[in-house]
Amino acid sequence: MSYKDVWILGEQEEGQVKLVSYELLKRGRALADKLGVDLIAIILGKKIGKNGIRELIYRGADKIIIVEDPALEFFLPEPYVNTIEDLVNKYKPEIFIASATTTGRTVAPALAIKCNAGLTADCTGLDIEDRTGNLIQTRPAIGGNILATIKTPNHRPQMATVRPHSNKPLESDSLRTAEVIYETVDPVRLKSRVKRLEFKKNEEEGGNIQDAEIIIAGGKGFKKDDNFKMVHDIAAILNGAVGATRDAVDLGWATYPHQIGLSGKTVSPKLYIAAGISGSVQHLAGIKTSETIIAINNDPEAQIFHVADFGIVGDLFEILPLFKQKLQALKKGQETEEIQGA
Ligand SMILES: Cc1cc2nc3c(=O)[nH]c(=O)nc-3n(C[C@H](O)[C@H](O)[C@H](O)COP(=O)(O)OP(=O)(O)OC[C@H]3O[C@@H](n4cnc5c(N)ncnc54)[C@H](O)[C@@H]3O)c2cc1C
């Protein structure tokens, strides 16, 4: 049996399919269509919710392979990697992509070793080479200064991880149908030397930045630590999160969990406000999929204006206090209306 089809590794938490699974389906769909093969989502868990399975179908999967077992309730490297290895050996996918989440980053390298395959981590682009049908994997290299194109012509599956939130999912199409296959796995393969003792949510400051709908981020234009407080104040009024460039983090104005970009987090908020940020390629790598970007910079030539939907050329020390005042007034107005309406 020769290698065929494109697989994505779906992820779940408490049986609910996670957003990264739908994001991967969009990447996988484009590849499968170009190759004229099926797009298959695999997902492991104790019990996968029906709504999530439906959404996997509606958002691009032609086939879904599900393995349900109490031992797969939470991600543990050995049972997950063994289970997926058995599936790969049985079905022989040509391409296997996972999200660069903790799960994906752990499963993919271990699986690549077991399958004697290559792996390109943290890809920003995936495509199919016209002439050969090989997977073209693009990722920043040499400190983000070049984009490297990597191919795996001699081994299968061709494996890659892509950054979570680096693309949006496809629209949900309720007319789509797919085959759903339930697989079982040999209990011996589910043994784990690692035990899950407890789970603590990441309460670290800035930990939720990737889920935020609004982010206001600051860069070196803030000049000093004290001034960066403005970013926190405005984020609080907007119920948003605080982001920062690497320079702002290096200067100690924000902590690393707030860093956005190539060596920080990739975010995809509805609104991204970038103040005093020049728009380096490394920073832009983390904000590309934001729905709307507003940039405030006193240099009209700043790179950030090339990606911004709205640009304000001016001094952030004049603009942000006015913005803050306006937001406070709006918020007060809303609260008064709510009290009067009650
Ligand atoms: C391997 C590698 C990985 C990296 N990873 C990241 C990363 O993950 N994230 C990241 O952000 N960077 C990253 N960098 C660093 C990146 O190259 C830039 O150095 C950084 O993004 C610049 O940060 P900045 O925009 O805050 O500073 P600057 O580039 O110095 O820009 C400051 C901006 O503020 C503006 N400004 C100044 N005063 C005012 C004012 N009063 N009002 C309005 N605007 C003003 C200026 O016009 C300027 O455009 C990485 C670099 C390398 C080599």
Tab-separated table of C-alpha atoms and ligand atoms in Angstrom:
chain	number	residue	atom	x	y	z
A	1	MET	CA	0.000	0.000	0.000
A	2	SER	CA	1.474	3.343	-0.983
A	3	TYR	CA	1.319	6.519	1.067
A	4	LYS	CA	-1.758	8.645	0.365
A	5	ASP	CA	-3.930	11.385	1.875
A	6	VAL	CA	-3.314	14.343	4.111
A	7	TRP	CA	-3.729	13.956	7.868
A	8	ILE	CA	-4.127	16.537	10.544
A	9	LEU	CA	-3.802	15.840	14.251
A	10	GLY	CA	-6.937	17.128	15.959
A	11	GLU	CA	-6.795	18.068	19.633
A	12	GLN	CA	-9.402	17.995	22.372
A	13	GLU	CA	-9.817	19.108	25.948
A	14	GLU	CA	-12.451	17.422	28.084
A	15	GLY	CA	-13.864	15.930	24.881
A	16	GLN	CA	-14.328	19.321	23.210
A	17	VAL	CA	-12.472	19.681	19.927
A	18	LYS	CA	-10.009	22.554	20.147
A	19	LEU	CA	-9.831	25.472	17.717
A	20	VAL	CA	-6.340	24.486	16.489
A	21	SER	CA	-7.910	21.389	14.917
A	22	TYR	CA	-10.103	23.555	12.673
A	23	GLU	CA	-7.167	25.825	11.856
A	24	LEU	CA	-5.172	22.788	10.696
A	25	LEU	CA	-8.076	21.590	8.561
A	26	LYS	CA	-7.823	24.751	6.489
A	27	ARG	CA	-4.119	24.133	5.877
A	28	GLY	CA	-4.766	20.467	5.133
A	29	ARG	CA	-7.715	21.179	2.835
A	30	ALA	CA	-5.588	23.288	0.508
A	31	LEU	CA	-2.957	20.516	0.294
A	32	ALA	CA	-5.457	17.691	-0.188
A	33	ASP	CA	-7.288	19.603	-2.922
A	34	LYS	CA	-4.064	20.256	-4.769
A	35	LEU	CA	-3.098	16.566	-4.571
A	36	GLY	CA	-6.641	15.354	-5.262
A	37	VAL	CA	-6.672	13.160	-2.121
A	38	ASP	CA	-8.704	12.958	1.083
A	39	LEU	CA	-8.179	15.135	4.127
A	40	ILE	CA	-8.331	13.039	7.278
A	41	ALA	CA	-8.549	14.338	10.845
A	42	ILE	CA	-7.439	12.008	13.600
A	43	ILE	CA	-8.390	12.681	17.173
A	44	LEU	CA	-7.724	10.826	20.423
A	45	GLY	CA	-9.532	11.145	23.734
A	46	LYS	CA	-11.714	9.429	26.289
A	47	LYS	CA	-14.910	10.486	24.546
A	48	ILE	CA	-15.070	13.057	21.762
A	49	GLY	CA	-18.138	15.326	21.791
A	50	LYS	CA	-20.524	14.969	18.849
A	51	ASN	CA	-20.605	18.713	18.166
A	52	GLY	CA	-16.857	18.767	17.730
A	53	ILE	CA	-16.953	15.806	15.351
A	54	ARG	CA	-19.661	17.548	13.313
A	55	GLU	CA	-17.552	20.726	13.159
A	56	LEU	CA	-14.532	18.741	11.948
A	57	ILE	CA	-16.697	17.576	9.047
A	58	TYR	CA	-18.207	21.020	8.401
A	59	ARG	CA	-14.775	22.631	8.418
A	60	GLY	CA	-13.088	20.438	5.863
A	61	ALA	CA	-12.448	16.800	6.870
A	62	ASP	CA	-13.347	14.041	4.363
A	63	LYS	CA	-12.756	11.362	6.948
A	64	ILE	CA	-12.297	11.335	10.717
A	65	ILE	CA	-10.459	8.626	12.606
A	66	ILE	CA	-11.318	8.597	16.290
A	67	VAL	CA	-9.678	6.568	19.033
A	68	GLU	CA	-11.528	6.685	22.330
A	69	ASP	CA	-10.074	5.178	25.486
A	70	PRO	CA	-9.869	6.324	29.132
A	71	ALA	CA	-6.072	6.178	28.794
A	72	LEU	CA	-6.274	8.889	26.127
A	73	GLU	CA	-8.355	11.321	28.179
A	74	PHE	CA	-5.378	13.593	28.768
A	75	PHE	CA	-2.323	14.032	26.618
A	76	LEU	CA	0.465	11.691	27.665
A	77	PRO	CA	3.366	11.178	25.231
A	78	GLU	CA	3.656	7.393	25.145
A	79	PRO	CA	0.016	6.343	24.664
A	80	TYR	CA	-0.570	9.178	22.171
A	81	VAL	CA	2.548	8.556	20.095
A	82	ASN	CA	2.056	4.763	20.092
A	83	THR	CA	-1.580	5.080	19.053
A	84	ILE	CA	-0.799	7.490	16.245
A	85	GLU	CA	2.159	5.373	15.117
A	86	ASP	CA	-0.149	2.358	14.781
A	87	LEU	CA	-2.640	4.422	12.765
A	88	VAL	CA	0.093	5.781	10.508
A	89	ASN	CA	1.430	2.268	9.887
A	90	LYS	CA	-2.058	1.014	9.087
A	91	TYR	CA	-3.285	3.844	6.832
A	92	LYS	CA	0.000	5.324	5.536
A	93	PRO	CA	-0.714	9.043	5.159
A	94	GLU	CA	1.458	10.934	2.714
A	95	ILE	CA	1.406	14.135	4.770
A	96	PHE	CA	0.948	14.533	8.520
A	97	ILE	CA	0.516	17.984	10.061
A	98	ALA	CA	0.088	18.950	13.679
A	99	SER	CA	-0.216	22.238	15.481
A	100	ALA	CA	2.883	23.525	17.269
A	101	THR	CA	1.080	23.265	20.608
A	102	THR	CA	2.515	21.342	23.551
A	103	THR	CA	0.782	18.227	22.229
A	104	GLY	CA	1.881	18.716	18.613
A	105	ARG	CA	5.420	19.686	19.533
A	106	THR	CA	5.752	16.533	21.619
A	107	VAL	CA	3.952	14.049	19.381
A	108	ALA	CA	5.403	15.086	16.014
A	109	PRO	CA	9.149	14.624	16.722
A	110	ALA	CA	8.595	11.328	18.546
A	111	LEU	CA	6.428	10.069	15.705
A	112	ALA	CA	8.930	11.234	13.078
A	113	ILE	CA	11.651	9.173	14.760
A	114	LYS	CA	9.439	6.094	14.941
A	115	CYS	CA	8.415	6.427	11.288
A	116	ASN	CA	11.924	7.314	10.114
A	117	ALA	CA	10.470	10.503	8.636
A	118	GLY	CA	11.608	14.120	8.587
A	119	LEU	CA	9.854	16.928	10.433
A	120	THR	CA	9.782	20.659	9.826
A	121	ALA	CA	8.709	22.484	12.963
A	122	ASP	CA	6.871	25.793	13.196
A	123	CYS	CA	6.072	26.223	9.513
A	124	THR	CA	4.548	29.481	8.360
A	125	GLY	CA	3.596	28.148	4.929
A	126	LEU	CA	2.755	24.772	3.389
A	127	ASP	CA	2.243	24.041	-0.281
A	128	ILE	CA	2.534	21.278	-2.847
A	129	GLU	CA	5.285	21.338	-5.446
A	130	ASP	CA	3.658	21.168	-8.872
A	131	ARG	CA	6.206	18.924	-10.563
A	132	THR	CA	6.730	16.315	-7.834
A	133	GLY	CA	3.727	16.592	-5.539
A	134	ASN	CA	6.139	16.938	-2.615
A	135	LEU	CA	5.191	19.008	0.409
A	136	ILE	CA	6.919	22.378	0.429
A	137	GLN	CA	7.460	23.479	3.996
A	138	THR	CA	8.342	27.104	4.618
A	139	ARG	CA	9.681	28.404	7.899
A	140	PRO	CA	11.818	31.326	9.071
A	141	ALA	CA	15.492	30.441	9.527
A	142	ILE	CA	18.763	32.130	10.501
A	143	GLY	CA	17.178	34.316	13.148
A	144	GLY	CA	14.095	34.956	11.091
A	145	ASN	CA	16.099	36.755	8.429
A	146	ILE	CA	15.324	34.302	5.632
A	147	LEU	CA	12.458	32.000	4.788
A	148	ALA	CA	13.734	28.475	4.219
A	149	THR	CA	11.933	26.046	1.931
A	150	ILE	CA	12.258	22.472	3.095
A	151	LYS	CA	11.269	19.278	1.294
A	152	THR	CA	11.268	15.650	2.361
A	153	PRO	CA	11.431	13.821	-0.977
A	154	ASN	CA	12.592	10.400	0.220
A	155	HIS	CA	10.602	9.610	3.341
A	156	ARG	CA	6.929	9.298	4.178
A	157	PRO	CA	4.914	10.691	5.794
A	158	GLN	CA	6.103	14.230	5.197
A	159	MET	CA	5.651	15.845	8.579
A	160	ALA	CA	5.270	19.441	9.697
A	161	THR	CA	3.952	21.471	12.606
A	162	VAL	CA	2.406	24.890	12.131
A	163	ARG	CA	2.020	27.644	14.666
A	164	PRO	CA	-1.339	27.724	16.431
A	165	HIS	CA	-3.483	30.731	15.454
A	166	SER	CA	-1.385	31.450	12.378
A	167	ASN	CA	-4.460	31.088	10.166
A	168	LYS	CA	-8.219	31.175	10.578
A	169	PRO	CA	-10.390	28.045	10.153
A	170	LEU	CA	-12.596	27.589	7.107
A	171	GLU	CA	-16.217	28.695	7.420
A	172	SER	CA	-18.448	25.940	8.784
A	173	ASP	CA	-20.406	24.315	5.939
A	174	SER	CA	-23.252	22.189	7.262
A	175	LEU	CA	-23.774	20.565	3.837
A	176	ARG	CA	-20.450	18.732	4.054
A	177	THR	CA	-20.412	15.021	4.917
A	178	ALA	CA	-17.594	12.698	5.928
A	179	GLU	CA	-16.884	9.147	6.954
A	180	VAL	CA	-16.254	8.643	10.678
A	181	ILE	CA	-14.134	5.653	11.680
A	182	TYR	CA	-13.713	4.486	15.268
A	183	GLU	CA	-10.436	2.627	15.787
A	184	THR	CA	-9.290	0.673	18.813
A	185	VAL	CA	-5.783	0.276	20.071
A	186	ASP	CA	-3.926	-2.582	21.730
A	187	PRO	CA	-3.999	-1.884	25.528
A	188	VAL	CA	-0.269	-2.641	25.697
A	189	ARG	CA	0.290	0.421	23.516
A	190	LEU	CA	-1.555	2.603	26.012
A	191	LYS	CA	0.840	2.024	28.876
A	192	SER	CA	2.574	5.123	30.124
A	193	ARG	CA	5.601	5.617	32.312
A	194	VAL	CA	4.430	9.172	32.893
A	195	LYS	CA	1.541	9.746	35.299
A	196	ARG	CA	-0.698	12.792	35.238
A	197	LEU	CA	-0.851	13.979	38.817
A	198	GLU	CA	-2.792	17.208	38.430
A	199	PHE	CA	-3.384	19.999	35.964
A	200	LYS	CA	-2.793	23.632	36.812
A	201	LYS	CA	-4.055	26.254	34.405
A	202	ASN	CA	-1.440	28.731	33.246
A	203	GLU	CA	-2.190	31.615	35.601
A	204	GLU	CA	0.987	33.341	34.525
A	205	GLU	CA	0.488	36.987	33.670
A	206	GLY	CA	-0.269	37.347	29.972
A	207	GLY	CA	-0.974	33.619	29.731
A	208	ASN	CA	-4.323	34.171	28.017
A	209	ILE	CA	-3.043	36.578	25.388
A	210	GLN	CA	-3.663	34.106	22.547
A	211	ASP	CA	-7.356	33.933	23.373
A	212	ALA	CA	-7.840	37.703	23.746
A	213	GLU	CA	-10.197	39.454	21.334
A	214	ILE	CA	-8.514	42.806	21.891
A	215	ILE	CA	-4.788	43.341	22.385
A	216	ILE	CA	-2.994	46.612	22.886
A	217	ALA	CA	0.734	46.198	22.425
A	218	GLY	CA	3.593	48.551	23.074
A	219	GLY	CA	7.146	48.830	21.802
A	220	LYS	CA	10.291	50.802	22.359
A	221	GLY	CA	8.460	54.004	21.444
A	222	PHE	CA	7.259	54.124	25.067
A	223	LYS	CA	10.792	55.167	26.026
A	224	LYS	CA	10.660	53.979	29.655
A	225	ASP	CA	9.063	51.532	32.033
A	226	ASP	CA	6.718	54.031	33.722
A	227	ASN	CA	5.168	55.013	30.422
A	228	PHE	CA	4.340	51.384	29.585
A	229	LYS	CA	1.700	51.496	32.346
A	230	MET	CA	-0.495	53.299	29.814
A	231	VAL	CA	-0.743	50.061	27.838
A	232	HIS	CA	-2.022	48.204	30.913
A	233	ASP	CA	-4.534	50.979	31.730
A	234	ILE	CA	-6.034	50.968	28.248
A	235	ALA	CA	-6.073	47.167	28.074
A	236	ALA	CA	-8.025	47.108	31.352
A	237	ILE	CA	-10.643	49.552	30.045
A	238	LEU	CA	-11.002	47.541	26.828
A	239	ASN	CA	-11.105	44.210	28.690
A	240	GLY	CA	-8.188	43.274	26.500
A	241	ALA	CA	-4.713	41.842	26.920
A	242	VAL	CA	-1.307	43.503	26.943
A	243	GLY	CA	1.211	42.682	24.235
A	244	ALA	CA	4.811	43.774	23.780
A	245	THR	CA	7.654	43.646	21.302
A	246	ARG	CA	10.810	41.750	22.124
A	247	ASP	CA	12.639	45.019	22.723
A	248	ALA	CA	10.033	46.098	25.282
A	249	VAL	CA	10.389	42.715	26.999
A	250	ASP	CA	14.200	42.878	26.898
A	251	LEU	CA	14.018	46.299	28.527
A	252	GLY	CA	11.946	44.801	31.327
A	253	TRP	CA	8.772	46.815	30.608
A	254	ALA	CA	6.730	43.648	30.097
A	255	THR	CA	7.295	39.995	30.921
A	256	TYR	CA	7.992	37.289	28.325
A	257	PRO	CA	4.446	35.830	28.292
A	258	HIS	CA	3.396	39.161	26.716
A	259	GLN	CA	5.903	38.976	23.880
A	260	ILE	CA	4.374	38.735	20.436
A	261	GLY	CA	6.237	37.643	17.347
A	262	LEU	CA	8.596	35.066	15.969
A	263	SER	CA	10.165	34.213	19.314
A	264	GLY	CA	7.038	35.067	21.285
A	265	LYS	CA	3.374	34.263	20.736
A	266	THR	CA	1.243	34.268	17.624
A	267	VAL	CA	-2.025	36.073	18.214
A	268	SER	CA	-5.188	36.411	16.219
A	269	PRO	CA	-7.390	38.980	17.968
A	270	LYS	CA	-10.306	40.911	16.494
A	271	LEU	CA	-8.435	44.143	17.245
A	272	TYR	CA	-4.678	44.664	17.595
A	273	ILE	CA	-3.492	48.118	18.600
A	274	ALA	CA	0.252	48.594	18.051
A	275	ALA	CA	1.696	51.700	19.708
A	276	GLY	CA	5.319	52.747	19.381
A	277	ILE	CA	6.098	49.576	17.410
A	278	SER	CA	8.142	49.785	14.216
A	279	GLY	CA	6.769	46.590	12.644
A	280	SER	CA	9.844	44.378	12.268
A	281	VAL	CA	9.367	41.144	10.295
A	282	GLN	CA	9.798	39.230	13.536
A	283	HIS	CA	6.995	41.142	15.221
A	284	LEU	CA	4.698	40.982	12.203
A	285	ALA	CA	5.103	37.189	12.103
A	286	GLY	CA	3.018	37.065	15.271
A	287	ILE	CA	0.151	39.388	14.306
A	288	LYS	CA	-0.567	38.571	10.648
A	289	THR	CA	-3.938	36.976	11.280
A	290	SER	CA	-5.325	39.779	13.459
A	291	GLU	CA	-8.641	40.950	12.015
A	292	THR	CA	-7.998	44.672	12.375
A	293	ILE	CA	-4.696	46.359	13.144
A	294	ILE	CA	-4.464	49.961	14.313
A	295	ALA	CA	-0.957	51.431	14.410
A	296	ILE	CA	0.204	54.537	16.229
A	297	ASN	CA	3.674	55.719	15.295
A	298	ASN	CA	5.299	59.128	14.846
A	299	ASP	CA	7.304	57.911	11.858
A	300	PRO	CA	5.128	57.896	8.722
A	301	GLU	CA	7.613	55.498	7.087
A	302	ALA	CA	7.304	52.858	9.848
A	303	GLN	CA	6.829	49.301	8.488
A	304	ILE	CA	3.852	48.733	10.734
A	305	PHE	CA	1.777	51.035	8.516
A	306	HIS	CA	2.167	48.547	5.640
A	307	VAL	CA	0.097	45.983	7.512
A	308	ALA	CA	-2.172	48.308	9.516
A	309	ASP	CA	-5.823	48.718	8.564
A	310	PHE	CA	-5.820	52.122	10.273
A	311	GLY	CA	-2.716	54.183	10.870
A	312	ILE	CA	-2.312	57.192	13.126
A	313	VAL	CA	0.866	59.160	12.480
A	314	GLY	CA	1.598	61.016	15.678
A	315	ASP	CA	3.069	61.054	19.150
A	316	LEU	CA	1.712	58.223	21.278
A	317	PHE	CA	2.146	60.374	24.378
A	318	GLU	CA	-0.479	62.752	22.976
A	319	ILE	CA	-2.732	60.173	21.319
A	320	LEU	CA	-3.006	57.478	23.996
A	321	PRO	CA	-4.069	59.792	26.887
A	322	LEU	CA	-6.823	61.193	24.627
A	323	PHE	CA	-7.821	57.673	23.622
A	324	LYS	CA	-7.923	56.620	27.259
A	325	GLN	CA	-10.095	59.618	28.214
A	326	LYS	CA	-12.508	58.875	25.383
A	327	LEU	CA	-12.759	55.203	26.368
A	328	GLN	CA	-13.371	56.095	30.010
A	329	ALA	CA	-16.125	58.528	28.998
A	330	LEU	CA	-17.729	55.907	26.752
A	331	LYS	CA	-17.562	53.302	29.505
A	332	LYS	CA	-19.069	55.696	32.041
A	333	GLY	CA	-21.867	56.502	29.580
A	334	GLN	CA	-22.599	52.803	29.138
A	335	GLU	CA	-22.668	52.211	32.893
A	336	THR	CA	-25.047	55.145	33.412
A	337	GLU	CA	-27.345	53.765	30.702
A	338	GLU	CA	-27.267	50.341	32.361
A	339	ILE	CA	-28.167	51.822	35.766
A	340	GLN	CA	-30.988	53.887	34.238
A	341	GLY	CA	-32.245	50.862	32.305
A	342	ALA	CA	-32.231	48.634	35.406
B	1	LIG	C1	15.754	35.865	15.994
B	1	LIG	C2	14.956	37.089	16.350
B	1	LIG	C3	13.727	36.918	16.906
B	1	LIG	C4	12.967	38.042	17.248
B	1	LIG	N1	11.730	37.856	17.783
B	1	LIG	C5	10.956	38.932	18.015
B	1	LIG	C6	9.632	38.775	18.513
B	1	LIG	O1	9.161	37.670	18.789
B	1	LIG	N2	8.903	39.880	18.705
B	1	LIG	C7	9.372	41.142	18.444
B	1	LIG	O2	8.623	42.106	18.628
B	1	LIG	N3	10.623	41.314	17.992
B	1	LIG	C8	11.432	40.253	17.795
B	1	LIG	N4	12.703	40.436	17.378
B	1	LIG	C9	13.263	41.827	17.384
B	1	LIG	C10	12.901	42.632	16.175
B	1	LIG	O3	13.857	42.424	15.160
B	1	LIG	C11	12.862	44.153	16.496
B	1	LIG	O4	14.087	44.512	17.060
B	1	LIG	C12	11.734	44.530	17.464
B	1	LIG	O5	10.508	43.992	17.055
B	1	LIG	C13	11.634	46.047	17.522
B	1	LIG	O6	10.806	46.393	18.585
B	1	LIG	P1	10.097	47.789	18.646
B	1	LIG	O7	9.171	47.942	17.482
B	1	LIG	O8	9.538	47.927	20.023
B	1	LIG	O9	11.314	48.829	18.571
B	1	LIG	P2	11.804	49.775	17.413
B	1	LIG	O10	12.073	49.029	16.175
B	1	LIG	O11	12.909	50.584	17.989
B	1	LIG	O12	10.559	50.716	17.120
B	1	LIG	C14	10.080	51.701	17.972
B	1	LIG	C15	9.084	52.514	17.177
B	1	LIG	O13	8.480	53.464	18.032
B	1	LIG	C16	8.263	54.648	17.268
B	1	LIG	N5	8.187	55.783	18.198
B	1	LIG	C17	9.200	56.334	18.931
B	1	LIG	N6	8.718	57.344	19.696
B	1	LIG	C18	7.384	57.412	19.453
B	1	LIG	C19	6.362	58.277	19.919
B	1	LIG	N7	6.594	59.216	20.829
B	1	LIG	N8	5.127	58.091	19.426
B	1	LIG	C20	4.858	57.133	18.502
B	1	LIG	N9	5.796	56.294	18.029
B	1	LIG	C21	7.051	56.433	18.492
B	1	LIG	C22	9.448	54.738	16.326
B	1	LIG	O14	9.128	55.499	15.192
B	1	LIG	C23	9.676	53.271	16.010
B	1	LIG	O15	9.016	52.918	14.812
B	1	LIG	C24	13.474	39.346	17.021
B	1	LIG	C25	14.730	39.504	16.430
B	1	LIG	C26	15.474	38.394	16.101
B	1	LIG	C27	16.804	38.573	15.447
